Amino acid sequence: MSAGGAASGDRTAAASPPPDLGPPTTFVLLRHGATALTAHGRFSGSGAREDPPLAEAGRAQAAAVATYLRGTPVDTVVSSPLRRCRETAAALGLPYAVEEDLRETDFGTWEGLTFTEARAQDPDAFAAWLAVPGAAPPGGESFADVAVRVAAARDRLLAAHRGRTVLLVSHVTPLKTLLRLALGAPHTALFRMDLAPASLSALAVWGDGNTTVRYLNNTAHLPPG
């Protein structure tokens, strides 16, 4: 072996081990319980005139989540500012903070409509909304807009709670966006995930930024029906 080869081997042997990244930050993602609009599949976002509370079924779902999570180590609970999320968070019996950027999408003039009604009202805008991340409902937010603010909220929470478990109580689009970003998937992945009311998902974020999805749409804790 040449002197150069030996030196190269010595450098490799002496190389420092990778840094200890420590425990990951775990985000447990809880979709709020059902409202009166949920069963009808109506757009219910942050731009609606009304801020609907949990329906009776939603309150039962929130209570079931609270029972299921009892004894689970959770360091912090953070909720969307909208009423259905705050009521779900309150049912857990733990202190919680509010993060504005975890609010649901502003669906503009489609608030309160079903998908079928929105498509009939604005067929071109609806088709663009499904196909293009930057396309928004009339007067509302695009998926790209939502991704920017949700990622910003995630990064703030990572900085404040590194290595801890944070329970996020939010809505279907912000939570799907967090999962999509974790997977590095395109925006169309939003349409290929199902998050039931009061379902639980989880992802882990390591010190180097690597993110893994641990589970998705766990509903085993919910009452039947």
Coordinates of C-alpha atoms in Angstrom, one line a residue, residues 93-212:
G93 CA -58.3 17.9 30.3
L94 CA -54.9 19.4 29.6
P95 CA -53.7 23.0 29.3
Y96 CA -53.4 24.1 25.7
A97 CA -52.1 26.9 23.6
V98 CA -53.6 28.4 20.4
E99 CA -51.6 28.6 17.2
E100 CA -53.3 30.7 14.5
D101 CA -51.6 29.1 11.6
L102 CA -53.1 25.7 12.4
R103 CA -56.5 27.0 11.3
E104 CA -58.4 25.4 8.5
T105 CA -58.2 26.7 4.9
D106 CA -60.3 29.7 4.0
F107 CA -62.6 28.2 1.3
G108 CA -63.9 31.6 0.2
T109 CA -67.3 31.5 -1.5
W110 CA -67.4 27.7 -1.2
E111 CA -67.8 27.9 2.6
G112 CA -70.8 25.8 3.6
L113 CA -71.1 24.1 0.1
T114 CA -70.6 20.4 -0.7
F115 CA -68.0 19.5 -3.3
T116 CA -70.8 18.9 -5.8
E117 CA -72.3 22.3 -5.2
A118 CA -68.9 24.1 -5.4
R119 CA -68.1 22.3 -8.7
A120 CA -71.4 23.4 -10.1
Q121 CA -71.0 27.0 -8.9
D122 CA -67.4 27.5 -10.2
P123 CA -66.5 24.6 -12.5
D124 CA -63.3 26.1 -13.9
A125 CA -62.1 27.4 -10.5
F126 CA -62.9 24.0 -8.9
A127 CA -60.9 22.1 -11.6
A128 CA -57.9 24.4 -11.2
W129 CA -58.1 24.1 -7.3
L130 CA -57.8 20.3 -7.6
A131 CA -55.0 20.5 -10.2
V132 CA -52.8 23.4 -9.3
P133 CA -51.4 24.0 -5.7
G134 CA -51.5 27.8 -6.2
A135 CA -55.1 27.9 -7.3
A136 CA -57.6 29.1 -4.7
P137 CA -61.3 29.0 -4.3
P138 CA -62.8 32.4 -5.1
G139 CA -61.9 34.7 -2.3
G140 CA -60.1 31.9 -0.4
E141 CA -56.7 30.3 0.1
S142 CA -54.8 27.9 -2.1
F143 CA -53.1 24.7 -0.9
A144 CA -49.8 26.5 -1.4
D145 CA -50.9 29.3 0.9
V146 CA -51.9 26.8 3.6
A147 CA -48.6 24.9 3.2
V148 CA -46.5 28.0 3.8
R149 CA -48.3 28.9 7.1
V150 CA -48.5 25.3 8.3
A151 CA -44.8 24.8 7.7
A152 CA -44.1 28.0 9.6
A153 CA -46.1 26.8 12.6
R154 CA -44.4 23.5 12.5
D155 CA -40.9 25.1 12.5
R156 CA -41.9 27.4 15.4
L157 CA -43.1 24.5 17.4
L158 CA -40.0 22.5 16.6
A159 CA -37.8 25.3 17.9
A160 CA -39.8 25.6 21.1
H161 CA -40.3 21.9 21.9
R162 CA -37.3 20.1 20.5
G163 CA -37.3 16.4 21.5
R164 CA -40.7 16.5 23.1
T165 CA -44.2 15.2 22.3
V166 CA -46.6 17.9 21.0
L167 CA -50.3 17.2 20.4
L168 CA -51.7 19.3 17.6
V169 CA -55.5 19.7 17.4
S170 CA -56.3 20.9 14.0
H171 CA -58.3 20.3 10.8
V172 CA -58.1 18.0 7.9
T173 CA -56.2 20.2 5.4
P174 CA -53.5 21.4 7.8
L175 CA -52.9 18.0 9.2
K176 CA -52.8 16.3 5.8
T177 CA -50.4 19.1 4.8
L178 CA -48.0 18.2 7.7
L179 CA -48.1 14.6 6.6
R180 CA -47.6 15.4 2.9
L181 CA -44.6 17.6 3.8
A182 CA -43.2 14.8 6.0
L183 CA -43.4 12.4 3.1
G184 CA -42.1 14.8 0.5
A185 CA -45.2 14.1 -1.6
P186 CA -46.9 16.4 -4.1
H187 CA -50.0 18.3 -3.3
T188 CA -52.2 15.6 -4.9
A189 CA -51.3 13.4 -2.0
L190 CA -53.8 15.5 0.0
F191 CA -56.6 13.7 -2.0
R192 CA -55.2 10.3 -1.2
M193 CA -55.3 10.5 2.5
D194 CA -58.3 10.0 4.8
L195 CA -58.4 11.6 8.2
A196 CA -61.6 10.9 10.0
P197 CA -63.0 13.2 12.7
A198 CA -61.1 12.7 16.0
S199 CA -58.6 10.4 14.2
L200 CA -55.0 10.4 15.4
S201 CA -51.8 10.4 13.3
A202 CA -48.2 10.9 14.2
L203 CA -44.9 11.9 12.8
A204 CA -41.4 12.2 14.2
V205 CA -38.9 15.0 13.3
W206 CA -35.2 14.3 14.0
G207 CA -32.5 16.8 14.8
D208 CA -31.2 16.7 11.2
G209 CA -34.6 17.5 9.8
N210 CA -35.4 13.9 8.7
T211 CA -39.1 13.2 9.2
T212 CA -41.0 9.9 9.4

